Coordinates of C-alpha atoms in Angstrom, one line a residue:
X242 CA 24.3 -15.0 -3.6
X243 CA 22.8 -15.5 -7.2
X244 CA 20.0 -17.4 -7.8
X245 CA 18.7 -17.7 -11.3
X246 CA 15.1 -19.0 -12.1
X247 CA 13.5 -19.6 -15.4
X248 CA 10.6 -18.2 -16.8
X249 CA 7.8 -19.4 -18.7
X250 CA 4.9 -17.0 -18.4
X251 CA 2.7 -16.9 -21.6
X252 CA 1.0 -14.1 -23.5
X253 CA -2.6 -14.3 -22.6
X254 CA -3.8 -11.1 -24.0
X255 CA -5.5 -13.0 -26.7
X256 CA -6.9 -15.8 -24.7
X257 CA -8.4 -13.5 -22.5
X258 CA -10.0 -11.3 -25.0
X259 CA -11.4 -14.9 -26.6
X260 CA -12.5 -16.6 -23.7
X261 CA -13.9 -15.0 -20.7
X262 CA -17.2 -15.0 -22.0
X263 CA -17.4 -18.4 -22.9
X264 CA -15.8 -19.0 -19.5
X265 CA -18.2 -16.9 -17.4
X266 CA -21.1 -18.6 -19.4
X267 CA -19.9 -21.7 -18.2
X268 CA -19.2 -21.0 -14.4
X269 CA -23.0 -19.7 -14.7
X270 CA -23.7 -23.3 -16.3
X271 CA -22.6 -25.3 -13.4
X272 CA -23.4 -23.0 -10.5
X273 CA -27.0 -23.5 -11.5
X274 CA -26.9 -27.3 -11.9
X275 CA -25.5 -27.5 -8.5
X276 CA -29.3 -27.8 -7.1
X277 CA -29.0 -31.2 -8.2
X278 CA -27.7 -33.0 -4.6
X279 CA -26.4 -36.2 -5.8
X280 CA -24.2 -34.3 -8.4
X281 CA -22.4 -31.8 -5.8
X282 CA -19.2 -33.7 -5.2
X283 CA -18.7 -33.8 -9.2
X284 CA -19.7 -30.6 -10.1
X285 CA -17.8 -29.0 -7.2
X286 CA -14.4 -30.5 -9.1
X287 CA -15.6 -29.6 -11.9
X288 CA -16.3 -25.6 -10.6
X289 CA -12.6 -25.4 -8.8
X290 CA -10.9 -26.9 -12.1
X291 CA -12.8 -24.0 -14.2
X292 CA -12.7 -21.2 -11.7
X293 CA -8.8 -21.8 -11.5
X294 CA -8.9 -21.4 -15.6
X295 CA -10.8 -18.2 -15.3
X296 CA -9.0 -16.2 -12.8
X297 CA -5.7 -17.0 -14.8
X298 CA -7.2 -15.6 -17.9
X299 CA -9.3 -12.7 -15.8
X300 CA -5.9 -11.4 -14.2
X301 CA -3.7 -12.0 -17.1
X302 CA -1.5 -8.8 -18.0
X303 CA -3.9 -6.2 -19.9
X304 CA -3.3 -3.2 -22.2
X305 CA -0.4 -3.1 -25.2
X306 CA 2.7 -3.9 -23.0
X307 CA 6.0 -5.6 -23.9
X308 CA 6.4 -9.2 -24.8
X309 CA 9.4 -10.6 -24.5
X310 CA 9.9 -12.5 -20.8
X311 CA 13.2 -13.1 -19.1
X312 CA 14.3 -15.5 -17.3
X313 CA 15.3 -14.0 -13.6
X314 CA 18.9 -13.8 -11.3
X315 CA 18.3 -13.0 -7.8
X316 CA 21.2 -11.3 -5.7
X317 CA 20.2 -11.7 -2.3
X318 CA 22.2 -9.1 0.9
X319 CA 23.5 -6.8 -1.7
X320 CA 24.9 -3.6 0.7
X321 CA 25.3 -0.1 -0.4
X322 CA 26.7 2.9 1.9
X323 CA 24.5 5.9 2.9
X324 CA 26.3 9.7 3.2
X325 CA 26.5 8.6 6.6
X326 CA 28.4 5.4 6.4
X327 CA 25.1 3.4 7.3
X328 CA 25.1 0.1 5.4
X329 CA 21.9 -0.6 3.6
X330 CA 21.3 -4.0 2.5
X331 CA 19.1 -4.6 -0.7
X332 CA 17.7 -7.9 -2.6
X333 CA 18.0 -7.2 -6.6
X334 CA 16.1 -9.1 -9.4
X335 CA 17.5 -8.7 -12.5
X336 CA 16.7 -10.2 -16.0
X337 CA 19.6 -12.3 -17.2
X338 CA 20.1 -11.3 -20.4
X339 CA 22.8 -8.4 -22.0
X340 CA 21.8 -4.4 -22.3
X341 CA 20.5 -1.8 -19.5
X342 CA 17.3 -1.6 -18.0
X343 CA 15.4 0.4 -16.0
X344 CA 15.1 0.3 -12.5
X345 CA 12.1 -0.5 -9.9
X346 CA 13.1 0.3 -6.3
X347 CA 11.0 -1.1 -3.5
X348 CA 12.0 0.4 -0.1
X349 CA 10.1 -1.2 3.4
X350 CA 10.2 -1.5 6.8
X351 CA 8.7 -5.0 6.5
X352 CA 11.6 -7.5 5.6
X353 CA 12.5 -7.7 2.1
X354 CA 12.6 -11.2 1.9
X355 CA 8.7 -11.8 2.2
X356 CA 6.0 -13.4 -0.4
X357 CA 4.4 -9.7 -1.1
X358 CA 7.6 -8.1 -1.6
X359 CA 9.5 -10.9 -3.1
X360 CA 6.8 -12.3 -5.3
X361 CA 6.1 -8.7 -7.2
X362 CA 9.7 -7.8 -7.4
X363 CA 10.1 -11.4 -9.9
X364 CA 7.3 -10.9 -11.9
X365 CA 7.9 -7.2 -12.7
X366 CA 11.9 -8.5 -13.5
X367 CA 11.0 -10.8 -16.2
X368 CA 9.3 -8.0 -18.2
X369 CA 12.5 -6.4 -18.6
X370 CA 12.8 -4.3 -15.2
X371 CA 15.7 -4.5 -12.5
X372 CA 13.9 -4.7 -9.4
X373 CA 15.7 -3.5 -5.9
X374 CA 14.2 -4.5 -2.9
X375 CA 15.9 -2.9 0.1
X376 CA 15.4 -3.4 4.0
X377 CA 15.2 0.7 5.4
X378 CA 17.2 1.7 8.3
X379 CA 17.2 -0.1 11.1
X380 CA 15.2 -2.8 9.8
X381 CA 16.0 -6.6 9.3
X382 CA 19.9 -6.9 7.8
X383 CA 20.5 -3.4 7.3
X384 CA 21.6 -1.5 9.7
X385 CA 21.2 1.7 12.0
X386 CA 18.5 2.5 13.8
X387 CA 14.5 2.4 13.1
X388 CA 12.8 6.0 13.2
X389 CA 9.8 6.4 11.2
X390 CA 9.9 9.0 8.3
X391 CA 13.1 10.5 9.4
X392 CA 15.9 8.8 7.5
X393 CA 13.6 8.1 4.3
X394 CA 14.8 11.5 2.0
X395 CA 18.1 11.2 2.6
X396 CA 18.2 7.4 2.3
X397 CA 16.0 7.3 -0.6
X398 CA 18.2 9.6 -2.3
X399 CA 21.0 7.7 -1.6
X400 CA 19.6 4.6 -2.7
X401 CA 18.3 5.6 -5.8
X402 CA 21.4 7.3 -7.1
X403 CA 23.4 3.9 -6.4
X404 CA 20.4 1.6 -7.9
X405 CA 20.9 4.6 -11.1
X406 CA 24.7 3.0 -11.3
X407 CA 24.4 -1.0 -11.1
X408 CA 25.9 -2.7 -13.9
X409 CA 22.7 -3.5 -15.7
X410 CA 20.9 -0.2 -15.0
X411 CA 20.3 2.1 -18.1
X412 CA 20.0 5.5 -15.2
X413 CA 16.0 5.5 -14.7
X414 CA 14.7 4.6 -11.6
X415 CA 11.0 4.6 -10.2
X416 CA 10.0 3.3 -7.2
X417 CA 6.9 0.8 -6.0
X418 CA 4.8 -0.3 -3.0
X419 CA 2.1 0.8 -0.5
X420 CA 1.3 2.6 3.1
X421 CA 5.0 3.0 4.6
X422 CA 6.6 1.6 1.3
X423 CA 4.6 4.5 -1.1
X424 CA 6.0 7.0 1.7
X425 CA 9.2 6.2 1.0
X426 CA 8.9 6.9 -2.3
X427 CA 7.3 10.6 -1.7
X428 CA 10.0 11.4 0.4
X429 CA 12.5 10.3 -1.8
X430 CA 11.0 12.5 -4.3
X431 CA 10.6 15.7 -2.2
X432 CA 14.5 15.4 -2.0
X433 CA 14.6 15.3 -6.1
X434 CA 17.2 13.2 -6.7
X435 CA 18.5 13.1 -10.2
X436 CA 17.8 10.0 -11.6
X437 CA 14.2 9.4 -9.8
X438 CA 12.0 9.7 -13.3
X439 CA 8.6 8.1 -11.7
X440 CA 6.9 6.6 -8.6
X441 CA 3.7 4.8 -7.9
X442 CA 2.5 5.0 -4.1
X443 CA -0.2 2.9 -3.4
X444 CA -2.3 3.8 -0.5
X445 CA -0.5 6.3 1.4
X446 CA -1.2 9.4 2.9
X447 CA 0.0 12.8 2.3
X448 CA 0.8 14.2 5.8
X449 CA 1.8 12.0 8.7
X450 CA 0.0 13.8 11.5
X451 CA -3.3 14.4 10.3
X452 CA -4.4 11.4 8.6
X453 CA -1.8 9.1 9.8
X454 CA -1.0 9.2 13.3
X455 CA -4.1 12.0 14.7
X456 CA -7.1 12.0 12.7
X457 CA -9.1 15.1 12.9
X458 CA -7.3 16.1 15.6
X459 CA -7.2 13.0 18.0
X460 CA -4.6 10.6 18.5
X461 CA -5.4 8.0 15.8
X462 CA -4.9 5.3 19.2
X463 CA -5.5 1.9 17.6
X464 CA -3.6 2.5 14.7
X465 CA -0.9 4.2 16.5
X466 CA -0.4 1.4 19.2
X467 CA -1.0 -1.4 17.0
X468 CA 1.8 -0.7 14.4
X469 CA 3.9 0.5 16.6
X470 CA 3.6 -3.1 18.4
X471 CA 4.3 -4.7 15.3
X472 CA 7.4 -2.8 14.1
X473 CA 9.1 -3.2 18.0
X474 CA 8.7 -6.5 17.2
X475 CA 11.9 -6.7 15.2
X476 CA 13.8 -3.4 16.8
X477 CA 13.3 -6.1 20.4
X478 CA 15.2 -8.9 18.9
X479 CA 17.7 -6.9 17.1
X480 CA 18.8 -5.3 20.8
X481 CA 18.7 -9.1 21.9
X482 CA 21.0 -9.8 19.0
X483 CA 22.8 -6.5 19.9
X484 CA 23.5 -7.4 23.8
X485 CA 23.3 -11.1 23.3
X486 CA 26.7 -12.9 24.1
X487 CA 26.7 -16.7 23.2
X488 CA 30.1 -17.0 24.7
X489 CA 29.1 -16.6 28.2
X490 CA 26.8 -19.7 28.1
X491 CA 28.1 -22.4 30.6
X492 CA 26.4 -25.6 29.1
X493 CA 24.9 -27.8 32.7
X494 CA 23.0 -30.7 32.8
X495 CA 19.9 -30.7 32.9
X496 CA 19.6 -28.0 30.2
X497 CA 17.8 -25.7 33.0
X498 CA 20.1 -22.4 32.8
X499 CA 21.5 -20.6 29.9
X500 CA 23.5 -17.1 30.9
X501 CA 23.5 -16.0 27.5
X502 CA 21.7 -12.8 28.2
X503 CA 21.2 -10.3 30.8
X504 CA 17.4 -10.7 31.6
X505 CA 17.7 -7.8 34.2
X506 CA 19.1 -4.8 31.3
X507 CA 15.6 -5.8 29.4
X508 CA 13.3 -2.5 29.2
X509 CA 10.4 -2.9 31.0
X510 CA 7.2 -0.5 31.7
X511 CA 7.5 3.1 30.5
X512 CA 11.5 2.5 29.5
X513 CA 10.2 -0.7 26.9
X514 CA 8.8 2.9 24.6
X515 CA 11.6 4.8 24.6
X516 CA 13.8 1.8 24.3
X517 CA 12.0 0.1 21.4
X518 CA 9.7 3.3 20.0
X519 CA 10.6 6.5 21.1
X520 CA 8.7 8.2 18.3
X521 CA 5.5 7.3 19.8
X522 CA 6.7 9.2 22.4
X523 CA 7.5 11.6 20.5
X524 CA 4.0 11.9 18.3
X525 CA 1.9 12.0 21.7
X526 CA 4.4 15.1 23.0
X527 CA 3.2 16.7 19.2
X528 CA -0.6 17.0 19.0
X529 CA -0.8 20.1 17.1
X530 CA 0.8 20.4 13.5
X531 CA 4.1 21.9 14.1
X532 CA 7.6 21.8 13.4
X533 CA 8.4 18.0 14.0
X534 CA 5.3 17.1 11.4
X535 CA 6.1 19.9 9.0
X536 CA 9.7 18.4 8.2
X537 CA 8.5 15.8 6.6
X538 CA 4.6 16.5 5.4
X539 CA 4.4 15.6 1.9
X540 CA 1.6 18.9 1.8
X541 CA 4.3 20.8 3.1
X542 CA 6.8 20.2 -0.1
X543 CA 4.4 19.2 -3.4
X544 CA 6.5 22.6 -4.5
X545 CA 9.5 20.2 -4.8
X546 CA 8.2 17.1 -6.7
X547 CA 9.8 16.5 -10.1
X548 CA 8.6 13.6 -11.8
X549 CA 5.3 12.1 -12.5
X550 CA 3.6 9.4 -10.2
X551 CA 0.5 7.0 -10.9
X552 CA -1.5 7.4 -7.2
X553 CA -3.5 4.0 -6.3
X554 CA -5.8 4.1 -3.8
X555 CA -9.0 2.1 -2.5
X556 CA -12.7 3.8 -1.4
X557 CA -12.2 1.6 2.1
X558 CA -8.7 2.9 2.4
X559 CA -7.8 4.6 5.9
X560 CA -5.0 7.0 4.1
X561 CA -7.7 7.4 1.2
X562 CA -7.7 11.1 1.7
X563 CA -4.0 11.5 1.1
X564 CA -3.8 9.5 -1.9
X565 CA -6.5 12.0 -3.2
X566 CA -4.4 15.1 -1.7
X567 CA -1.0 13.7 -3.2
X568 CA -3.0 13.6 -7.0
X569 CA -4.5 16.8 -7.2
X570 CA -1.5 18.3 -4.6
X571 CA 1.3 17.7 -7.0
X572 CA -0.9 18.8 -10.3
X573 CA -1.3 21.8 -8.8
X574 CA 2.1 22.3 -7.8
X575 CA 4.8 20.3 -8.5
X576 CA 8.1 21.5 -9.6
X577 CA 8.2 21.0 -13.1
X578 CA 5.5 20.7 -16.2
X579 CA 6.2 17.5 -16.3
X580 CA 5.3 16.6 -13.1
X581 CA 2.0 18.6 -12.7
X582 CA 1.0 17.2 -16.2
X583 CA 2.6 13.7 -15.4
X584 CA 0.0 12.5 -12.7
X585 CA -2.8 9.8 -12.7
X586 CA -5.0 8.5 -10.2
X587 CA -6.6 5.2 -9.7
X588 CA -8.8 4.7 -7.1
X589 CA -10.2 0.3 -6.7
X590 CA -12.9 -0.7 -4.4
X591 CA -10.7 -2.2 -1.6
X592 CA -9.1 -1.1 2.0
X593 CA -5.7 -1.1 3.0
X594 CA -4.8 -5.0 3.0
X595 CA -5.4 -5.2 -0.4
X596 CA -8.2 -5.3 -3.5
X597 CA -11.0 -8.1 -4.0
X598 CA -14.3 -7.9 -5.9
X599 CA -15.8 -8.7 -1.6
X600 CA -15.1 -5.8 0.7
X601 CA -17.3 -6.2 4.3
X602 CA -20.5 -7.9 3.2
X603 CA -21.0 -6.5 -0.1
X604 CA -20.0 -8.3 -3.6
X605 CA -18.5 -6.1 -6.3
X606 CA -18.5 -8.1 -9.1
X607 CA -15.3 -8.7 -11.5
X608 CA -15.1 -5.8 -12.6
X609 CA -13.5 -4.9 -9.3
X610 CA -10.4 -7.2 -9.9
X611 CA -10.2 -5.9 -13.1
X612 CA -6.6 -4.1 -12.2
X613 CA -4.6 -6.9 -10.3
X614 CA -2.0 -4.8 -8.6
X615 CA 1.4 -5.6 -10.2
X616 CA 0.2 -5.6 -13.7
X617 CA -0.9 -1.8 -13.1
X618 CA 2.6 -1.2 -11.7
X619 CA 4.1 -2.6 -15.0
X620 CA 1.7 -0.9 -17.2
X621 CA 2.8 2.2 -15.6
X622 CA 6.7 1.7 -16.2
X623 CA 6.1 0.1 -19.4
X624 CA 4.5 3.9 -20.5
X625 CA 6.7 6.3 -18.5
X626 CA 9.8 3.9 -19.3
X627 CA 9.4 2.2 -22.4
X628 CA 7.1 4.5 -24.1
X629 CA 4.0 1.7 -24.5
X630 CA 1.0 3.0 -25.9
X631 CA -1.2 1.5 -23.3
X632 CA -3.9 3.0 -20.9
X633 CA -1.5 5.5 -19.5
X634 CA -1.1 7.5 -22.6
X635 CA -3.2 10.9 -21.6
X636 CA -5.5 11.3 -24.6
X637 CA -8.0 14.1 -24.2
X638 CA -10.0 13.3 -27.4
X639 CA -11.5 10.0 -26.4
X640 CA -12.6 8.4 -22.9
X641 CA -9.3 6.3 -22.8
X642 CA -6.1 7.3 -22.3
X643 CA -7.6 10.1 -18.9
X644 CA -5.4 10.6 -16.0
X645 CA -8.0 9.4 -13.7
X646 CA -9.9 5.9 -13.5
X647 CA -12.6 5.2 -10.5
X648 CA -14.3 2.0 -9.7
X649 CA -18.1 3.6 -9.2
X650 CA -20.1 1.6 -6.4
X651 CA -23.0 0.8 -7.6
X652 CA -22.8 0.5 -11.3
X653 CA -19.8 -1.5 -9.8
X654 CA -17.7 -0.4 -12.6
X655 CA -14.5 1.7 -13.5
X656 CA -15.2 4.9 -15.0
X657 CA -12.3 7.1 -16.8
X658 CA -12.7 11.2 -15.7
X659 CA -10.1 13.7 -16.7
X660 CA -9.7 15.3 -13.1
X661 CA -10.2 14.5 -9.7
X662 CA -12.8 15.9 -8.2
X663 CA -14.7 15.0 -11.2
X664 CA -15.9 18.0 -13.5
X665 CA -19.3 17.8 -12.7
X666 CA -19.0 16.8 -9.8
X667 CA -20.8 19.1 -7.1
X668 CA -19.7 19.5 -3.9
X669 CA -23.0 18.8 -1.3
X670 CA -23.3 19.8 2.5
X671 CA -25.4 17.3 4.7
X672 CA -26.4 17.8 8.0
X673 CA -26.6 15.3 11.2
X674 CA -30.5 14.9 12.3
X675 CA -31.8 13.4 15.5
X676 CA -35.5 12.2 17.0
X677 CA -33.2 12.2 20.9
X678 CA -31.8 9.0 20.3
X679 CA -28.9 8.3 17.6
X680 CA -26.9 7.4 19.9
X681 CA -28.5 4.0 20.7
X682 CA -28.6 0.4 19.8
X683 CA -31.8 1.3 16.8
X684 CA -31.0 4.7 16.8
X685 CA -32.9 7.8 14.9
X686 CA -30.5 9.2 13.9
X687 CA -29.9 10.4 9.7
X688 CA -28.7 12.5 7.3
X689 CA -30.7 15.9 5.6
X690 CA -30.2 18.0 2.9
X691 CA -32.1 20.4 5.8
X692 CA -30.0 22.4 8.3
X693 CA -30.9 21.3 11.5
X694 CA -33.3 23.8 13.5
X695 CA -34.1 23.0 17.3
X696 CA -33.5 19.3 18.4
X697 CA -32.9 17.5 21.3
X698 CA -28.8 16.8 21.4
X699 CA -27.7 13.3 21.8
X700 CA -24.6 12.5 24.0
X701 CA -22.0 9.7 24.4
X702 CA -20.0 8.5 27.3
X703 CA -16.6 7.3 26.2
X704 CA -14.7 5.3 28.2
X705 CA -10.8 4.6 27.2
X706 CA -10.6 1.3 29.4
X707 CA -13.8 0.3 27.6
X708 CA -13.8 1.1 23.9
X709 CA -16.2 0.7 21.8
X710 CA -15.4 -1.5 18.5
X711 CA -15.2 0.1 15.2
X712 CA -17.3 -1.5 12.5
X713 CA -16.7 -1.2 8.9
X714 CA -15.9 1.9 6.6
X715 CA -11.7 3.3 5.9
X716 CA -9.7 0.7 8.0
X717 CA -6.7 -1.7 8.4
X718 CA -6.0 -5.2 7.7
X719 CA -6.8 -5.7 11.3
X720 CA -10.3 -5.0 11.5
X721 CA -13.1 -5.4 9.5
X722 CA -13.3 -2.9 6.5
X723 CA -15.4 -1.8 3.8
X724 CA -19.6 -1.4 3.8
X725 CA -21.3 -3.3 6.4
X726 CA -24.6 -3.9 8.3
X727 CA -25.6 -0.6 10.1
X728 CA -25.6 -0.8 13.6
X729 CA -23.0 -0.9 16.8
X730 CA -21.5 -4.1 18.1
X731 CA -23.4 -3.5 21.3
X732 CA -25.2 -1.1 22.9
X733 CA -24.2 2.4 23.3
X734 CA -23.3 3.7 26.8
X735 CA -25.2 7.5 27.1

């Protein structure tokens, strides 16, 4: 099915430059008048008609990038054939208009037909991009079965050679997205396929056991349980659909009874895993770092990257530390000059849901929506792809143009460094201190430049049927992330 869909989108770049000031002069205007009571109801129209007006112009496209804007043709269930005969199914955006273009390629476990995936995937096509959005195996409409990480080289490589040869491609293809999305895209690249020439993985970590599913060593168990809950979701009601036969309903009156389905082959207890997520078996048989995480640990194969890749990730970020890893890993060691030369790093004050200038109870200003997400993506294609000279063009002369840009807490501000760690940056060992007592409600508890000598040790009784909470810091969308008030949610049990 086609579906084609005008677009209008202006230029802002010069409105922006022109009026944010004035703008943010204003907003300052009203929000002080607002002490006046009897003028509220007004000047709260008044604020939402103004702020709606500045965060257009505040997250309008930045840097030099292309102008021209297409209007947009939407093929929805488009199927393609892996080596395997697996039938992968794949929205495409295209612009409608004559000549090649390159290709974005979004692959996700998450249904391709959603807002987040969906609403990117039109905006980046009307700048000139063909944009693939494609359901991985054994999710949603395509078909075969759902293992995490397993199937994601192969199929990447697959899809990525066939995306190379659609009609309107011109042969490049980079890929886009975030946590399982971005590691599609590194494990597509580990397997080097030819016509792979970039990536951008947002927010994804660089070696599934450690840092994924075990942190530090153990099991990772409210990550682990909750996504896996979420993805059985849809592997349940495709073996409903699977062993679900409409024809064996005998309609009664009253409507009390329906025989479509045999309640009694459901898995229940122990046989509901391995039915609807035997990996999670499988990753509690594996503590240690073997064999079954080796096969497909991005650290394990940076030797085999090709191509350059713009790395985005956020300071409240639970795979934080593999975005970092995957920057300096492939610099270090990629394949080709052109890949160990070819990678940037941008690191946003935000967590894993997504980037805001609020994260927990602290305010970060504007400057920390200064890169809305999709814009960076196009900036980052536009250069590798279209040769813009835009913030992506490595110029070692000046302060603009360096591989790596961080948002700096504090000064609440992006700075540009040309490495990661920074240059000057020193690393510093602190040490855990205790009066007896850290481990309470008001506990004593610090940190010291000063090794500690002789002091009391502090215990903690865990309980697994009683967990306690965890508040703040690298996190998920499902709990609160990001820098809040010190302190447990309840007292400690010691």
């Amino acid at each position: 099915m086609q579906r084609e869909t005008a677009n209008a989108r202006p230029d802002f770049s010069e409105l922006q430059a022109s009026l944010r000031d004035k703008i943010r002069t204003l907003v300052r205007m009203v929000l002080h008048s607002i002490s006046n009571k009897e003028a509220v109801l007004i000047q709260r129209r008044v604020l939402c008609a103004i702020l709606a007006i500045y965060a257009v112009v505040l997250t309008a496209p930045h840097g030099v990038r292309a102008q021209q804007s297409y209007a947009v043709i939407t093929q929805n269930g488009v199927p393609m054939k892996t080596r395997d005969g697996v039938t992968l199914y794949s929205d495409i955006y295209r612009p409608k208009a004559d000549g090649k273009f390159p290709v974005i390629l979004m692959r996700t476990p998450y249904d391709k037909s959603v807002g987040w995936a969906a609403a990117p995937a039109y905006q980046i096509a009307t700048h000139g991009y063909v944009v693939v959005v494609q359901d991985v195996r054994g999710r949603y409409t395509s078909e075969g079965d759902w293992y995490p990480f397993r199937h994601e080289s192969n199929d990447g490589y697959d899809t990525i050679e066939w995306a190379a040869a659609l009609p309107s491609s011109n042969g490049k293809v980079g890929m886009m997205g975030g946590s399982y999305v971005g590691a599609t895209q590194m494990l597509s690249a580990i397997a080097h396929p030819p016509h792979l020439a970039g990536i951008c993985p947002v927010v994804t970590a660089s070696n599934y056991h450690d840092g994924w599913t075990y942190q530090g060593g153990a099991l990772e168990q409210w990550f682990d349980q909750n996504w896996t809950t979420q993805l059985a979701t849809n592997t349940m009601w495709r073996w409903i659909a699977k062993n679900t036969n409409a024809l064996l309903g005998a309609p009664v009156l009253p409507l009390t009874h329906y025989p479509t389905f045999n309640y009694a082959s459901l898995p229940a207890g122990p046989d509901a895993t391995a039915q609807l997520a035997p990996y999670y078996l499988d990753w509690l048989a594996h503590p240690d770092y073997d064999g079954y995480w080796k096969q497909w640990s991005i650290e394990e194969h940076f030797s085999d990257i090709q191509i350059p890749a713009l790395h985005i990730g956020g300071w409240y970020d639970i795979f934080l530390a593999g975005t970092l890893r995957n920057y300096m890993g492939i610099k270090a060691h990629g394949a080709t000059d052109e890949a160990r030369k070819g990678q940037r790093l941008l690191v946003q004050i935000g967590g894993h849901a997504g980037f805001g200038r609020r994260i927990g109870d602290v305010e970060f200003g504007d400057e920390a929506i200064k890169f809305p997400n999709t814009d960076v993506v196009i900036d980052w294609y536009d250069y590798l792809f279209k040769g813009a000279q835009n913030e992506f063009a490595t110029d070692k002369s000046s302060t603009t143009g360096q591989p790596v840009r961080i948002f700096v807490m504090g000064a609440n501000t992006y700075r540009q460094e040309s490495d990661w760690p920074p240059p000057v940056a020193k690393p510093t060992r602190y040490f855990l201190h205790s009066g007896g007592s850290a481990n309470s409600l008001r506990g004593d508890g610090g940190l010291s430049l000063t090794p500690p000598k002789k002091e009391t040790p502090d215990k903690f009784m865990y309980d697994p049927a009683n967990p306690m909470p965890t508040i703040g810091g690298r996190g998920l969308a499902v709990l609160r992330r990001g820098a809040l008030r010190a302190g447990p949610a309840r007292p400690a049990r010691c």
